[in-house]
PDB file of C-alpha atoms in Angstrom:
ATOM      1  CA  MET A   1     165.478 159.636 116.792  1.00  0.00           C
ATOM      2  CA  VAL A   2     167.917 161.206 119.241  1.00  0.00           C
ATOM      3  CA  MET A   3     166.856 164.789 120.009  1.00  0.00           C
ATOM      4  CA  ASP A   4     168.795 165.522 123.210  1.00  0.00           C
ATOM      5  CA  LYS A   5     171.901 167.562 122.333  1.00  0.00           C
ATOM      6  CA  ARG A   6     173.689 166.977 125.638  1.00  0.00           C
ATOM      7  CA  ILE A   7     176.771 164.774 125.326  1.00  0.00           C
ATOM      8  CA  CYS A   8     178.297 162.273 127.720  1.00  0.00           C
ATOM      9  CA  TYR A   9     182.007 161.994 126.960  1.00  0.00           C
ATOM     10  CA  ILE A  10     183.810 158.788 127.942  1.00  0.00           C
ATOM     11  CA  ALA A  11     187.587 158.477 127.955  1.00  0.00           C
ATOM     12  CA  GLY A  12     188.890 154.906 127.894  1.00  0.00           C
ATOM     13  CA  ALA A  13     192.333 153.560 128.670  1.00  0.00           C
ATOM     14  CA  GLY A  14     193.216 152.567 125.091  1.00  0.00           C
ATOM     15  CA  PRO A  15     195.420 154.463 122.634  1.00  0.00           C
ATOM     16  CA  CYS A  16     194.233 158.050 122.485  1.00  0.00           C
ATOM     17  CA  GLY A  17     195.833 160.247 119.855  1.00  0.00           C
ATOM     18  CA  ARG A  18     193.491 163.108 120.628  1.00  0.00           C
ATOM     19  CA  LEU A  19     190.987 164.446 123.100  1.00  0.00           C
ATOM     20  CA  ASP A  20     189.801 167.479 121.181  1.00  0.00           C
ATOM     21  CA  PHE A  21     186.401 168.037 122.744  1.00  0.00           C
ATOM     22  CA  ILE A  22     185.305 170.940 124.935  1.00  0.00           C
ATOM     23  CA  PRO A  23     182.437 169.908 127.245  1.00  0.00           C
ATOM     24  CA  GLY A  24     179.504 172.261 127.520  1.00  0.00           C
ATOM     25  CA  PRO A  25     177.885 173.139 130.860  1.00  0.00           C
ATOM     26  CA  ALA A  26     175.200 170.457 130.411  1.00  0.00           C
ATOM     27  CA  ASP A  27     177.631 167.739 129.272  1.00  0.00           C
ATOM     28  CA  PHE A  28     179.156 165.022 131.464  1.00  0.00           C
ATOM     29  CA  VAL A  29     182.669 163.541 131.358  1.00  0.00           C
ATOM     30  CA  ILE A  30     183.429 160.017 132.579  1.00  0.00           C
ATOM     31  CA  ALA A  31     186.897 158.514 132.865  1.00  0.00           C
ATOM     32  CA  ALA A  32     186.896 154.733 132.435  1.00  0.00           C
ATOM     33  CA  ASP A  33     189.889 153.568 134.476  1.00  0.00           C
ATOM     34  CA  GLY A  34     193.099 154.615 132.672  1.00  0.00           C
ATOM     35  CA  GLY A  35     191.147 157.123 130.633  1.00  0.00           C
ATOM     36  CA  LEU A  36     191.629 159.453 133.598  1.00  0.00           C
ATOM     37  CA  ALA A  37     195.318 159.774 132.679  1.00  0.00           C
ATOM     38  CA  HIS A  38     194.350 160.808 129.140  1.00  0.00           C
ATOM     39  CA  LEU A  39     192.013 163.489 130.493  1.00  0.00           C
ATOM     40  CA  ILE A  40     194.583 164.863 132.925  1.00  0.00           C
ATOM     41  CA  ARG A  41     197.247 164.969 130.223  1.00  0.00           C
ATOM     42  CA  ASN A  42     194.912 167.024 128.023  1.00  0.00           C
ATOM     43  CA  GLY A  43     193.800 169.392 130.768  1.00  0.00           C
ATOM     44  CA  LEU A  44     190.272 167.991 130.985  1.00  0.00           C
ATOM     45  CA  ALA A  45     188.383 167.251 134.190  1.00  0.00           C
ATOM     46  CA  ALA A  46     186.329 164.118 134.856  1.00  0.00           C
ATOM     47  CA  ASP A  47     182.933 164.407 136.527  1.00  0.00           C
ATOM     48  CA  LEU A  48     183.069 160.696 137.389  1.00  0.00           C
ATOM     49  CA  VAL A  49     185.775 158.013 137.394  1.00  0.00           C
ATOM     50  CA  VAL A  50     184.680 154.400 136.855  1.00  0.00           C
ATOM     51  CA  GLY A  51     186.728 151.217 136.826  1.00  0.00           C
ATOM     52  CA  ASP A  52     188.461 148.354 138.562  1.00  0.00           C
ATOM     53  CA  PHE A  53     191.643 150.423 138.184  1.00  0.00           C
ATOM     54  CA  ASP A  54     193.850 147.711 136.784  1.00  0.00           C
ATOM     55  CA  SER A  55     195.049 150.239 134.193  1.00  0.00           C
ATOM     56  CA  LEU A  56     195.695 153.067 136.653  1.00  0.00           C
ATOM     57  CA  GLY A  57     197.153 150.705 139.222  1.00  0.00           C
ATOM     58  CA  SER A  58     195.308 152.243 142.176  1.00  0.00           C
ATOM     59  CA  VAL A  59     192.039 153.955 143.059  1.00  0.00           C
ATOM     60  CA  PRO A  60     192.477 157.623 142.131  1.00  0.00           C
ATOM     61  CA  GLU A  61     192.011 160.538 144.489  1.00  0.00           C
ATOM     62  CA  HIS A  62     188.888 162.023 142.962  1.00  0.00           C
ATOM     63  CA  PRO A  63     185.686 163.291 144.601  1.00  0.00           C
ATOM     64  CA  CYS A  64     183.447 160.969 142.556  1.00  0.00           C
ATOM     65  CA  VAL A  65     184.741 157.427 142.047  1.00  0.00           C
ATOM     66  CA  LEU A  66     182.835 154.230 141.283  1.00  0.00           C
ATOM     67  CA  THR A  67     185.064 151.243 142.031  1.00  0.00           C
ATOM     68  CA  LEU A  68     184.199 148.018 140.204  1.00  0.00           C
ATOM     69  CA  GLN A  69     185.140 144.448 141.020  1.00  0.00           C
ATOM     70  CA  SER A  70     188.040 143.110 138.947  1.00  0.00           C
ATOM     71  CA  GLU A  71     186.013 140.003 138.080  1.00  0.00           C
ATOM     72  CA  LYS A  72     182.838 141.267 136.422  1.00  0.00           C
ATOM     73  CA  ASP A  73     180.513 140.692 133.480  1.00  0.00           C
ATOM     74  CA  GLU A  74     180.882 144.138 131.891  1.00  0.00           C
ATOM     75  CA  THR A  75     183.828 146.201 130.746  1.00  0.00           C
ATOM     76  CA  ASP A  76     184.746 149.494 132.367  1.00  0.00           C
ATOM     77  CA  THR A  77     183.442 151.251 129.238  1.00  0.00           C
ATOM     78  CA  ALA A  78     180.100 149.445 129.499  1.00  0.00           C
ATOM     79  CA  ALA A  79     179.841 150.469 133.150  1.00  0.00           C
ATOM     80  CA  ALA A  80     180.615 154.070 132.190  1.00  0.00           C
ATOM     81  CA  LEU A  81     177.861 154.002 129.558  1.00  0.00           C
ATOM     82  CA  ARG A  82     175.425 152.611 132.100  1.00  0.00           C
ATOM     83  CA  GLU A  83     176.250 155.486 134.445  1.00  0.00           C
ATOM     84  CA  GLY A  84     175.744 158.021 131.659  1.00  0.00           C
ATOM     85  CA  ILE A  85     172.413 156.497 130.647  1.00  0.00           C
ATOM     86  CA  GLY A  86     171.304 156.531 134.269  1.00  0.00           C
ATOM     87  CA  ARG A  87     171.982 160.261 134.363  1.00  0.00           C
ATOM     88  CA  GLY A  88     169.703 160.813 131.378  1.00  0.00           C
ATOM     89  CA  TYR A  89     172.240 161.107 128.554  1.00  0.00           C
ATOM     90  CA  ARG A  90     171.388 159.740 125.129  1.00  0.00           C
ATOM     91  CA  VAL A  91     174.403 160.815 123.053  1.00  0.00           C
ATOM     92  CA  PHE A  92     177.846 159.418 123.849  1.00  0.00           C
ATOM     93  CA  HIS A  93     181.308 160.289 122.479  1.00  0.00           C
ATOM     94  CA  LEU A  94     183.930 157.658 123.243  1.00  0.00           C
ATOM     95  CA  TYR A  95     187.684 158.308 123.113  1.00  0.00           C
ATOM     96  CA  GLY A  96     190.527 155.892 123.871  1.00  0.00           C
ATOM     97  CA  CYS A  97     188.170 153.009 123.130  1.00  0.00           C
ATOM     98  CA  ALA A  98     189.571 151.766 119.796  1.00  0.00           C
ATOM     99  CA  GLY A  99     192.891 150.838 118.261  1.00  0.00           C
ATOM    100  CA  GLY A 100     194.380 148.942 121.187  1.00  0.00           C
ATOM    101  CA  ARG A 101     193.232 145.435 122.051  1.00  0.00           C
ATOM    102  CA  LEU A 102     191.060 144.165 119.214  1.00  0.00           C
ATOM    103  CA  ASP A 103     188.691 142.379 121.603  1.00  0.00           C
ATOM    104  CA  HIS A 104     187.982 145.634 123.448  1.00  0.00           C
ATOM    105  CA  THR A 105     187.478 147.495 120.166  1.00  0.00           C
ATOM    106  CA  LEU A 106     184.944 144.882 119.035  1.00  0.00           C
ATOM    107  CA  ALA A 107     183.257 145.010 122.440  1.00  0.00           C
ATOM    108  CA  ASN A 108     182.902 148.789 122.133  1.00  0.00           C
ATOM    109  CA  ILE A 109     181.426 148.470 118.631  1.00  0.00           C
ATOM    110  CA  GLN A 110     178.857 146.101 120.124  1.00  0.00           C
ATOM    111  CA  LEU A 111     178.066 148.775 122.707  1.00  0.00           C
ATOM    112  CA  LEU A 112     177.460 151.283 119.893  1.00  0.00           C
ATOM    113  CA  ALA A 113     175.033 148.827 118.292  1.00  0.00           C
ATOM    114  CA  GLU A 114     173.150 148.332 121.556  1.00  0.00           C
ATOM    115  CA  LEU A 115     172.892 152.082 122.103  1.00  0.00           C
ATOM    116  CA  SER A 116     171.352 152.498 118.651  1.00  0.00           C
ATOM    117  CA  ARG A 117     168.856 149.709 119.289  1.00  0.00           C
ATOM    118  CA  GLN A 118     167.713 151.580 122.392  1.00  0.00           C
ATOM    119  CA  GLY A 119     167.161 154.785 120.402  1.00  0.00           C
ATOM    120  CA  MET A 120     170.433 156.393 121.486  1.00  0.00           C
ATOM    121  CA  ARG A 121     173.598 157.247 119.551  1.00  0.00           C
ATOM    122  CA  GLY A 122     177.244 156.589 120.299  1.00  0.00           C
ATOM    123  CA  TYR A 123     180.331 157.742 118.408  1.00  0.00           C
ATOM    124  CA  LEU A 124     183.708 156.081 118.830  1.00  0.00           C
ATOM    125  CA  PHE A 125     186.609 158.370 117.900  1.00  0.00           C
ATOM    126  CA  ASP A 126     190.138 157.286 117.115  1.00  0.00           C
ATOM    127  CA  GLU A 127     192.841 159.468 115.596  1.00  0.00           C
ATOM    128  CA  LYS A 128     191.355 159.606 112.079  1.00  0.00           C
ATOM    129  CA  THR A 129     188.087 157.655 112.109  1.00  0.00           C
ATOM    130  CA  VAL A 130     184.633 157.853 113.645  1.00  0.00           C
ATOM    131  CA  ILE A 131     182.526 154.722 114.170  1.00  0.00           C
ATOM    132  CA  THR A 132     178.823 154.825 114.954  1.00  0.00           C
ATOM    133  CA  ALA A 133     175.741 152.611 114.642  1.00  0.00           C
ATOM    134  CA  ILE A 134     172.227 153.256 113.375  1.00  0.00           C
ATOM    135  CA  THR A 135     169.133 151.093 113.766  1.00  0.00           C
ATOM    136  CA  ASP A 136     166.092 151.655 111.511  1.00  0.00           C
ATOM    137  CA  ALA A 137     167.412 155.175 111.026  1.00  0.00           C
ATOM    138  CA  SER A 138     169.646 157.405 108.916  1.00  0.00           C
ATOM    139  CA  ILE A 139     172.810 159.453 109.273  1.00  0.00           C
ATOM    140  CA  HIS A 140     173.496 162.556 107.207  1.00  0.00           C
ATOM    141  CA  PHE A 141     176.744 164.215 106.127  1.00  0.00           C
ATOM    142  CA  ASN A 142     177.281 167.711 104.763  1.00  0.00           C
ATOM    143  CA  ALA A 143     179.038 168.475 101.496  1.00  0.00           C
ATOM    144  CA  GLY A 144     182.326 169.090 103.302  1.00  0.00           C
ATOM    145  CA  ALA A 145     182.755 165.419 104.255  1.00  0.00           C
ATOM    146  CA  SER A 146     185.680 163.759 102.488  1.00  0.00           C
ATOM    147  CA  GLY A 147     187.566 160.490 102.363  1.00  0.00           C
ATOM    148  CA  THR A 148     186.043 157.054 102.709  1.00  0.00           C
ATOM    149  CA  ILE A 149     182.952 155.670 104.428  1.00  0.00           C
ATOM    150  CA  SER A 150     182.209 152.012 105.099  1.00  0.00           C
ATOM    151  CA  VAL A 151     178.930 150.411 106.120  1.00  0.00           C
ATOM    152  CA  PHE A 152     178.571 146.959 107.687  1.00  0.00           C
ATOM    153  CA  SER A 153     175.514 145.062 108.825  1.00  0.00           C
ATOM    154  CA  HIS A 154     175.688 144.304 112.533  1.00  0.00           C
ATOM    155  CA  SER A 155     172.386 142.445 112.337  1.00  0.00           C
ATOM    156  CA  ASP A 156     172.258 139.061 110.598  1.00  0.00           C
ATOM    157  CA  LYS A 157     170.785 141.095 107.775  1.00  0.00           C
ATOM    158  CA  SER A 158     169.913 144.736 107.268  1.00  0.00           C
ATOM    159  CA  THR A 159     167.194 145.578 104.764  1.00  0.00           C
ATOM    160  CA  GLY A 160     166.360 148.714 102.831  1.00  0.00           C
ATOM    161  CA  VAL A 161     169.933 150.033 102.994  1.00  0.00           C
ATOM    162  CA  SER A 162     170.393 153.183 100.896  1.00  0.00           C
ATOM    163  CA  GLU A 163     173.457 155.327 100.305  1.00  0.00           C
ATOM    164  CA  THR A 164     172.916 158.617  98.490  1.00  0.00           C
ATOM    165  CA  GLY A 165     175.366 161.367  97.540  1.00  0.00           C
ATOM    166  CA  LEU A 166     178.307 158.940  97.581  1.00  0.00           C
ATOM    167  CA  LYS A 167     180.489 157.568  94.770  1.00  0.00           C
ATOM    168  CA  TYR A 168     178.771 154.174  94.858  1.00  0.00           C
ATOM    169  CA  PRO A 169     175.036 154.590  95.561  1.00  0.00           C
ATOM    170  CA  LEU A 170     172.778 151.940  97.040  1.00  0.00           C
ATOM    171  CA  ASP A 171     169.002 151.854  96.773  1.00  0.00           C
ATOM    172  CA  ARG A 172     167.181 149.760  99.387  1.00  0.00           C
ATOM    173  CA  ALA A 173     169.758 146.957  99.259  1.00  0.00           C
ATOM    174  CA  GLU A 174     170.101 144.070 101.681  1.00  0.00           C
ATOM    175  CA  LEU A 175     173.367 143.670 103.581  1.00  0.00           C
ATOM    176  CA  THR A 176     174.376 140.723 105.763  1.00  0.00           C
ATOM    177  CA  ASN A 177     176.919 140.377 108.535  1.00  0.00           C
ATOM    178  CA  THR A 178     178.934 137.839 106.522  1.00  0.00           C
ATOM    179  CA  CYS A 179     179.561 139.840 103.330  1.00  0.00           C
ATOM    180  CA  PRO A 180     181.493 143.166 103.493  1.00  0.00           C
ATOM    181  CA  VAL A 181     179.982 144.643 100.335  1.00  0.00           C
ATOM    182  CA  GLY A 182     179.624 148.038 102.014  1.00  0.00           C
ATOM    183  CA  VAL A 183     183.341 148.615 102.589  1.00  0.00           C
ATOM    184  CA  SER A 184     185.204 151.653 101.237  1.00  0.00           C
ATOM    185  CA  ASN A 185     182.682 153.950  99.611  1.00  0.00           C
ATOM    186  CA  GLU A 186     183.742 157.578  99.023  1.00  0.00           C
ATOM    187  CA  PHE A 187     182.428 161.065  99.699  1.00  0.00           C
ATOM    188  CA  ILE A 188     182.214 163.179  96.534  1.00  0.00           C
ATOM    189  CA  GLY A 189     181.635 166.690  97.855  1.00  0.00           C
ATOM    190  CA  ALA A 190     177.854 166.432  97.989  1.00  0.00           C
ATOM    191  CA  GLU A 191     175.401 166.162 100.860  1.00  0.00           C
ATOM    192  CA  SER A 192     175.068 162.454 101.556  1.00  0.00           C
ATOM    193  CA  CYS A 193     173.055 160.018 103.608  1.00  0.00           C
ATOM    194  CA  VAL A 194     173.178 156.395 104.793  1.00  0.00           C
ATOM    195  CA  SER A 195     169.893 154.857 105.898  1.00  0.00           C
ATOM    196  CA  VAL A 196     168.515 151.464 106.882  1.00  0.00           C
ATOM    197  CA  GLU A 197     164.838 150.479 107.076  1.00  0.00           C
ATOM    198  CA  GLY A 198     165.302 147.283 109.076  1.00  0.00           C
ATOM    199  CA  GLY A 199     168.366 146.316 111.084  1.00  0.00           C
ATOM    200  CA  THR A 200     171.513 147.783 112.592  1.00  0.00           C
ATOM    201  CA  LEU A 201     174.405 149.183 110.586  1.00  0.00           C
ATOM    202  CA  ILE A 202     177.934 149.992 111.742  1.00  0.00           C
ATOM    203  CA  VAL A 203     179.105 153.130 109.920  1.00  0.00           C
ATOM    204  CA  MET A 204     182.791 154.085 109.793  1.00  0.00           C
ATOM    205  CA  TYR A 205     183.997 157.294 108.192  1.00  0.00           C
ATOM    206  CA  ASN A 206     186.966 159.647 108.064  1.00  0.00           C
ATOM    207  CA  ASP A 207     186.878 162.428 110.625  1.00  0.00           C
ATOM    208  CA  VAL A 208     188.158 165.573 108.938  1.00  0.00           C
TER     209      VAL A 208
END
């Protein structure tokens, strides 16, 4: 269970309809390559800039820059996460990391899954949706949540999957990564919860 309330914010170079966060004094902000332009445009400062700078086109003038090789085994976002983890952060909010190239979006969803397997939590924000991952854990929503919520098994199979307080409840079901039975459930104005006893789930829900 993630107890640390500090947040590491990561801004990627993908489409970014919003950057609506306000970092606290203990939080940390990382720009992954072209994500620096998103931060500057929204009046936000980066504590660290990471990337090979193919998106920005040149190494930025910033007091704290980590320059990566253009030919590498990890994405700029993965490198940014590694830097945040190394600084002791366990909760990550990712912006500009979905909705552009599908391969990068899928790669970032894999990063969310790996964070959850290590006992951490990542949230990927696009304009209207939040994506996260849970492993042998649960995620709770208050009664004000609305819209749709979808749950997918990232593991080959996820066991003991329960969904309570939603339009279509589940009770200790088994989901697999080849059958999208968990797509498009709905909030109904009640406190709700998604949990999994064994495996990793990708959870996508409306951000309102």
